[in-house]
Coordinates of C-alpha atoms in Angstrom, one line a residue:
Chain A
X1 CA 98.0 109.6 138.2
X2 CA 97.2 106.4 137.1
X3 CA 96.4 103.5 139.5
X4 CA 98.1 100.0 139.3
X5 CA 95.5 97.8 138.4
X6 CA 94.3 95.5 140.8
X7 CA 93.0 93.1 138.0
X8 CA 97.0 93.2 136.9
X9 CA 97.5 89.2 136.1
X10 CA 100.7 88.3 137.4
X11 CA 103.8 87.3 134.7
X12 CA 102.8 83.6 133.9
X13 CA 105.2 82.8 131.4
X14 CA 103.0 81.1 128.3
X15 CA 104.7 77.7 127.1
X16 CA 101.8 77.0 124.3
X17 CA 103.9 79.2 122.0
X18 CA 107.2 77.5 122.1
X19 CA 105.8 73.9 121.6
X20 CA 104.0 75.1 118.7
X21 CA 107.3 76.9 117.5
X22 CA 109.3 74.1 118.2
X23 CA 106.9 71.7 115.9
X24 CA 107.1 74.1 113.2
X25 CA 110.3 74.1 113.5
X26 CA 110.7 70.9 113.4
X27 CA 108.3 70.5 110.2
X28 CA 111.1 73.0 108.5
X29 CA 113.8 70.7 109.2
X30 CA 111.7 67.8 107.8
X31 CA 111.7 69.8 104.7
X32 CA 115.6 70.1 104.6
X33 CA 115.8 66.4 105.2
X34 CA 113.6 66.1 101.9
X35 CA 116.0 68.5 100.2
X36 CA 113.4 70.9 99.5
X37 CA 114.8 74.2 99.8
X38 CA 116.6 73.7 96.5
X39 CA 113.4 73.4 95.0
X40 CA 111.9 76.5 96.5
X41 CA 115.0 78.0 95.2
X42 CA 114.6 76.5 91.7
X43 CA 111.1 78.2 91.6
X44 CA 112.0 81.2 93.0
X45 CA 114.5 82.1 90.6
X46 CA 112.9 81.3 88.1
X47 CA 110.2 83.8 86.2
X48 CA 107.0 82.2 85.2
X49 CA 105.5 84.7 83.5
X50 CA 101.8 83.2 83.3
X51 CA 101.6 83.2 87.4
X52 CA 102.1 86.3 87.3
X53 CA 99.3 87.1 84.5
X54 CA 101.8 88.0 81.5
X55 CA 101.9 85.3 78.3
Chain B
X1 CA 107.3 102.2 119.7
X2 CA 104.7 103.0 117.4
X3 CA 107.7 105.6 115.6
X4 CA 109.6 102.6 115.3
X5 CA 107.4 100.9 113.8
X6 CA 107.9 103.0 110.3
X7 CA 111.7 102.7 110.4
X8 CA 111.1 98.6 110.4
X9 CA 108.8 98.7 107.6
X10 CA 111.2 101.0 105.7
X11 CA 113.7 98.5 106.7
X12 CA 111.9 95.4 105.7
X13 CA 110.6 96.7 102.7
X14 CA 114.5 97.4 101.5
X15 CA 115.5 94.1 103.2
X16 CA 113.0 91.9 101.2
X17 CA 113.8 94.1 97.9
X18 CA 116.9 94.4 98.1
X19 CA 118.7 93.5 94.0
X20 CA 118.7 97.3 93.1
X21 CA 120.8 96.4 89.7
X22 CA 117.2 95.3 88.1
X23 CA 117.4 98.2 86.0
X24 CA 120.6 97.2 84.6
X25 CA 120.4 93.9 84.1
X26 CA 116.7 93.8 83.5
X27 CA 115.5 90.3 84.9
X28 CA 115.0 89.2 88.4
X29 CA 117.3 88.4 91.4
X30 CA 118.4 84.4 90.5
X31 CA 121.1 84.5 93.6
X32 CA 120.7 81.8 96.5
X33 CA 119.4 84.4 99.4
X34 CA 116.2 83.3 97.4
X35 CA 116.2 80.5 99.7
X36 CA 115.0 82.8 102.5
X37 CA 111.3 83.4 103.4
X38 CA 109.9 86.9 102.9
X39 CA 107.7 87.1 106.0
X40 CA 105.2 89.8 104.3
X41 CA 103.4 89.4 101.2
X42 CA 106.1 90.4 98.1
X43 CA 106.2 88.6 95.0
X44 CA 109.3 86.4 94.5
X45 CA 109.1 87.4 90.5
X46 CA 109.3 91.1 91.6
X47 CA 112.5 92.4 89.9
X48 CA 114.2 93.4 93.2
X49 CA 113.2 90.7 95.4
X50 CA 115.7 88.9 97.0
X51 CA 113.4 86.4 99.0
X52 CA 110.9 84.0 98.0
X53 CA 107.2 84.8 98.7
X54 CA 105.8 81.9 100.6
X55 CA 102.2 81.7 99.3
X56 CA 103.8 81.5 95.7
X57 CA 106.0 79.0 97.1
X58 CA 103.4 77.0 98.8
X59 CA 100.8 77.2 95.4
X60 CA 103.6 76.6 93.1
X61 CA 104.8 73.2 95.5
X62 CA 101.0 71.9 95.8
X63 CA 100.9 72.6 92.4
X64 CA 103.6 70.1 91.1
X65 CA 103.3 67.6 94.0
X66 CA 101.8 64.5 91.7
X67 CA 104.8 65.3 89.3
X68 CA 107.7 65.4 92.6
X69 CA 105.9 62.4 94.1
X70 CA 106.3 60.1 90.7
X71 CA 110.0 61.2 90.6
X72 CA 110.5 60.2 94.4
X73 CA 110.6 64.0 95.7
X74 CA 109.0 64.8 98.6
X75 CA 108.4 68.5 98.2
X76 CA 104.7 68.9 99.8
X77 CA 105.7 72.4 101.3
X78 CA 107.1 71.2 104.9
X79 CA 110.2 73.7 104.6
X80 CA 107.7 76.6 103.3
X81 CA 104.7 75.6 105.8
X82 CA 107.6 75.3 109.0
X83 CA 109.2 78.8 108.1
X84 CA 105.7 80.6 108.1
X85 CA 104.6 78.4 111.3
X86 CA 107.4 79.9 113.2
X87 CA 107.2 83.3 112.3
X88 CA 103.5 82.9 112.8
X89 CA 103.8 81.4 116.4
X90 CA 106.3 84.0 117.3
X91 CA 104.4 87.1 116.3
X92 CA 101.5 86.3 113.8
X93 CA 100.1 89.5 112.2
X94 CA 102.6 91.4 113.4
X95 CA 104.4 90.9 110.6
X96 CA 101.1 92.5 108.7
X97 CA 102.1 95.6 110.7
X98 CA 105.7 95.7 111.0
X99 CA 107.3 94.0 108.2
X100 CA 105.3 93.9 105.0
X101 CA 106.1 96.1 101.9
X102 CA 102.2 96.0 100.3
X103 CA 101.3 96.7 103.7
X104 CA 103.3 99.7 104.3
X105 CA 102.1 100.5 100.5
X106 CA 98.4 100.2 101.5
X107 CA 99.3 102.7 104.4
X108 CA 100.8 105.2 102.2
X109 CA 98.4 105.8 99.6
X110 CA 96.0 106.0 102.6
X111 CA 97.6 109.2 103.3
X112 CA 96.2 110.6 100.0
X113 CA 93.4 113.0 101.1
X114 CA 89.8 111.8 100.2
X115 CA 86.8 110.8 102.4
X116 CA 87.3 107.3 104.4
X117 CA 85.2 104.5 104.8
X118 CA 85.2 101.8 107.4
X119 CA 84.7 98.0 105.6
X120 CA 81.9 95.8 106.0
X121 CA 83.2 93.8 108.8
X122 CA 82.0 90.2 107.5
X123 CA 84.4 90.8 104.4
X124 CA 86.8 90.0 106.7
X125 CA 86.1 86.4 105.9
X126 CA 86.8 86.2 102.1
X127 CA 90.4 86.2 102.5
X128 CA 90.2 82.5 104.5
X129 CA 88.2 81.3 101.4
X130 CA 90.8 82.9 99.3
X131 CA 93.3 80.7 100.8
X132 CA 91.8 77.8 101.2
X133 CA 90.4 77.0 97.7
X134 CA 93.3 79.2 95.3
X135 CA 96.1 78.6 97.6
X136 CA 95.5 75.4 98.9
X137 CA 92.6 73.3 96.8
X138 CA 92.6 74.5 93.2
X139 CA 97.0 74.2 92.5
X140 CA 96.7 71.0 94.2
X141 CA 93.2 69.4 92.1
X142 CA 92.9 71.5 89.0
X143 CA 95.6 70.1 87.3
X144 CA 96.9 69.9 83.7
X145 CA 97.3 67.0 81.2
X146 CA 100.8 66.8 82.9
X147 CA 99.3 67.0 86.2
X148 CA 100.8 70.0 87.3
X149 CA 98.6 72.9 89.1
X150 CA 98.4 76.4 88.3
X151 CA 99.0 78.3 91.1
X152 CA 96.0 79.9 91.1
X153 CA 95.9 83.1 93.6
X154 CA 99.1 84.0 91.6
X155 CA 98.1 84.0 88.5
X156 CA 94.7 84.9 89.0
X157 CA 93.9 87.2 91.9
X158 CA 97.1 88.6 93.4
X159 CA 97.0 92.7 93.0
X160 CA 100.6 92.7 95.0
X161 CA 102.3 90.2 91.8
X162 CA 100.4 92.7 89.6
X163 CA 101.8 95.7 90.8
X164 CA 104.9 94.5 92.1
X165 CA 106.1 92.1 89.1
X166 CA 104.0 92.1 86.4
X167 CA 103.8 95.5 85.6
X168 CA 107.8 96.1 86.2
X169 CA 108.6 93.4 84.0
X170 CA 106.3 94.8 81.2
X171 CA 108.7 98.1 81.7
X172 CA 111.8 96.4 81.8
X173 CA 111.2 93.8 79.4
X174 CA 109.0 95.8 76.8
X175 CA 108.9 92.6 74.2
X176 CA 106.5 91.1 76.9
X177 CA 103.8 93.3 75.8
X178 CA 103.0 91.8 73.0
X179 CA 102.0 88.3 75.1
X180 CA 99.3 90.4 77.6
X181 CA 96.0 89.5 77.4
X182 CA 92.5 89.1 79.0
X183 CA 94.4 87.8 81.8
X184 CA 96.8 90.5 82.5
X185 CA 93.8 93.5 82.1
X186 CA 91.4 91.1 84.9
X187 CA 94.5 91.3 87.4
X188 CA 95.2 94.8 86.1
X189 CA 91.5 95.7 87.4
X190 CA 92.0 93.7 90.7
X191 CA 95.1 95.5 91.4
X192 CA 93.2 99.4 90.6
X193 CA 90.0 98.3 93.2
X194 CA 92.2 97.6 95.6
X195 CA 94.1 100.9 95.3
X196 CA 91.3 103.1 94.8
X197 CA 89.7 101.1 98.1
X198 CA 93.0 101.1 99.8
X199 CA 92.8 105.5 99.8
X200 CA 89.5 105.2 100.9
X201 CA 89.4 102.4 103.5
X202 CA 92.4 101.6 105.5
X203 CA 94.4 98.6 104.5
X204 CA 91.5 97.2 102.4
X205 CA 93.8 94.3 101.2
X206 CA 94.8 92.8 104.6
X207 CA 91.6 93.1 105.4
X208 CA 89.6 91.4 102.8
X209 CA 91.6 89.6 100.4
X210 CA 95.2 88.5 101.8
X211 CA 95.9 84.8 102.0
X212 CA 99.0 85.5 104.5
X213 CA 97.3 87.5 106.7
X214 CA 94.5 84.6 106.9
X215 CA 97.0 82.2 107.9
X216 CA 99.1 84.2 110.1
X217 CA 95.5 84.8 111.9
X218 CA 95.6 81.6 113.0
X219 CA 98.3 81.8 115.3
X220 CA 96.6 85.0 117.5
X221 CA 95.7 83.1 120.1
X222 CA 98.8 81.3 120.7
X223 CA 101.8 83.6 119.8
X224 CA 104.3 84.0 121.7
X225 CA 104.4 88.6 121.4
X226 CA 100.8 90.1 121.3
X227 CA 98.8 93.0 122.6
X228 CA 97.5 92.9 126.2
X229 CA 94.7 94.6 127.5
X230 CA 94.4 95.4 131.0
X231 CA 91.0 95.5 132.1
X232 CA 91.3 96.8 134.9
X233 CA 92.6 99.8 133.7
X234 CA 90.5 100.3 130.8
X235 CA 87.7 102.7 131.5
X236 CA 86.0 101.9 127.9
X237 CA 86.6 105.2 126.4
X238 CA 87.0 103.8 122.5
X239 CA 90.0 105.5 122.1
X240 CA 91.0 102.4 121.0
X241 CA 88.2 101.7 117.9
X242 CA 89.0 105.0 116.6
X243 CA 92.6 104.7 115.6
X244 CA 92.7 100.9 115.0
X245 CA 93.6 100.8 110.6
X246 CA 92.1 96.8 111.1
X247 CA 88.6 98.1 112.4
X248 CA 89.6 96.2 115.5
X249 CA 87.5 96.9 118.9
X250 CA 90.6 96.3 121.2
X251 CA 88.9 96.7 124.5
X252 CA 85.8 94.4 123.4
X253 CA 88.0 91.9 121.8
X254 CA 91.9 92.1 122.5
X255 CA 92.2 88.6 121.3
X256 CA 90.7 89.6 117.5
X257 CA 92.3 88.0 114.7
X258 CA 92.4 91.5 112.3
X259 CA 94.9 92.9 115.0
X260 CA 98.6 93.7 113.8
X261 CA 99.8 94.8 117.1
X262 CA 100.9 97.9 115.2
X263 CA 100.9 99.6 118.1
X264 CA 98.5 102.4 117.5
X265 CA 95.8 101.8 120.3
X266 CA 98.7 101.6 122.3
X267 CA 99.5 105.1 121.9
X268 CA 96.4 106.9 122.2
X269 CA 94.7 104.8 124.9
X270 CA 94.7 108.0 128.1
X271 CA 94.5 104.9 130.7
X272 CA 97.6 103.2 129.4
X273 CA 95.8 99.8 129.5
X274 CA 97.1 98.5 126.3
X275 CA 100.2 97.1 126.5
X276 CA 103.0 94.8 124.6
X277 CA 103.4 91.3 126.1
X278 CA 106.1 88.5 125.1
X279 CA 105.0 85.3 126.5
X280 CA 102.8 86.1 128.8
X281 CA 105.1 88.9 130.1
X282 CA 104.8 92.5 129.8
X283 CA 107.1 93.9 127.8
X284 CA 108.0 97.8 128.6
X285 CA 110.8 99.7 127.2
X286 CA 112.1 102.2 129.3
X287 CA 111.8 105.6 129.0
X288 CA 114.6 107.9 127.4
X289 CA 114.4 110.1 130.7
X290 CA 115.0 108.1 132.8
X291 CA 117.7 106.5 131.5
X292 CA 119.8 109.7 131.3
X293 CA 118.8 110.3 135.1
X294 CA 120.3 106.7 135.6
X295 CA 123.7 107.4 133.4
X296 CA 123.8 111.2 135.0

């Protein structure tokens, strides 16, 4: 049977990952404000057939 | 956990690809869900994609900055950047693991019986100069006489835009053929190394060469789920190093930026010592049994 650790670190809750996915977040809605997931759109639907090595 | 883990790829993979009339209509999905991020690596001029691939996205945004900035448009890439920043912060190269179609790929054609290879661990490196100078340096600098960028890892390097898009569209759209050239044949031999390598060496592509998988590799120390190692329960057996498809050494370095948390060490380490954390917290799913003891 295996023994509970005695090293066992107790449940610190991190908080370095929510700041950074708050500023991320954050940079994402700076890019709405700027209107640019119409542009991503506009490239995504759109083939270019030389990026992907055809023409 | 680790079953799961195939069922979520399967379900990614389908999620991500999901315009099945390509064969009909023979062109690519142009609908709006194109406005979401795939999270793996899966080319956005794939015939069944239905999201868009955020290195593409980034290159093909760097690469028309000068052009956006003269017309007063401020597209540098914060919307693409923020969306791969939160999924990286949340779970980093999990996504390698869990939800990426060429990954899954790699991992199938693994299966294919042949003798396997381990990868010369400084390799490891290339794929951070891969990003930095096609993703990042040469769409933004190496521009036209229009001053627009190429967006170089696309059109030059990428074996997954090979396999997934370009060589679909040469079978759906047979006219093309006629327009392939030099170009197409260089990314044609890219894309056959890294099969050939990917039966022999496990996931040969994350490894070595994926842009995605560099940048979500910066977020391992900081992301919110990851892999914990208990120390004091490891009794350095290498259980661990033998199953790991990243070459990772989980109990000499459980903070190693290869690692996918697919799960694997997880599974076959006797001591238990490896274990799923969110936040600092372990994360432990309780077991079928004794949940029907608690219903019964």
């Amino acid at each position: 049977m295996i023994q509970k650790s005695k090293s066992s670190r107790q449940n610190k809750l991190r908080k370095a990952p929510f700041y950074i996915i708050l500023f991320f977040l954050m940079m994402g809605c700076l890019g709405i404000s700027f209107d640019e997931p119409r542009r991503v759109l506009e490239l995504a639907t759109q083939i270019c057939l030389s990026c992907i090595g055809i023409g | 956990m680790y079953a799961l883990r195939k069922w979520v790829q399967a379900l990614f993979a389908l999620l991500v690809n999901g315009n099945w009339s390509f064969p009909v209509n023979r062109n690519i999905y142009q609908g709006s869900l194109k406005v979401v991020c795939s999270p793996g690596l899966n080319c956005y001029s794939c015939p069944a994609s239905t999201t868009y691939c955020p290195i593409g996205s980034i290159q093909q945004l760097l690469g028309g900055l000068r052009l956006a900035l003269e017309n007063g448009q401020f597209f540098v890439g914060f919307y693409v950047i923020g969306t791969i920043g939160v999924i990286g912060a949340f779970v980093g190269r999990m996504v390698c693991g869990w939800a990426c179609p060429f990954g899954l790929f790699q991992e199938l054609i693994h299966k294919i019986p042949s003798p396997k290879f381990g990868i010369y661990r400084p390799l490891r490196y290339v794929k951070y100069g891969l990003l930095v100078v096609m993703v990042f340096i040469m769409p933004l600098f190496a521009v036209g006489e229009f001053g627009i960028g190429d967006p170089w890892y696309c059109k030059y390097f990428c074996p997954a835009g090979t396999l997934e898009a370009g060589l679909p569209m040469l079978t759906l759209q047979p006219s093309l053929r006629e327009t392939i050239g030099l170009l197409f044949y260089s990314k044609l031999t890219i894309l056959l190394v890294f099969l050939v390598w990917s039966v022999l060496s496990s996931r040969a592509f994350c490894r070595t060469a994926c842009p995605l998988g560099a940048i979500y590799a910066l977020f391992t120390k900081i992301k919110l789920v990851r892999l914990h190692l208990d120390k004091g329960l490891c009794n350095m057996c290498e259980s661990c190093h033998r199953v790991c498809p990243m070459g990772v050494k989980f109990n000499e370095s459980p903070d190693d930026a290869e690692c996918i948390s697919c799960l694997a060490c997880s599974k076959i380490c006797p001591q238990k010592a490896i274990s799923l954390e969110i936040g600092g917290v372990p994360f432990v799913p309780a077991p079928i049994s004794k949940k029907i003891i608690r219903v019964s």
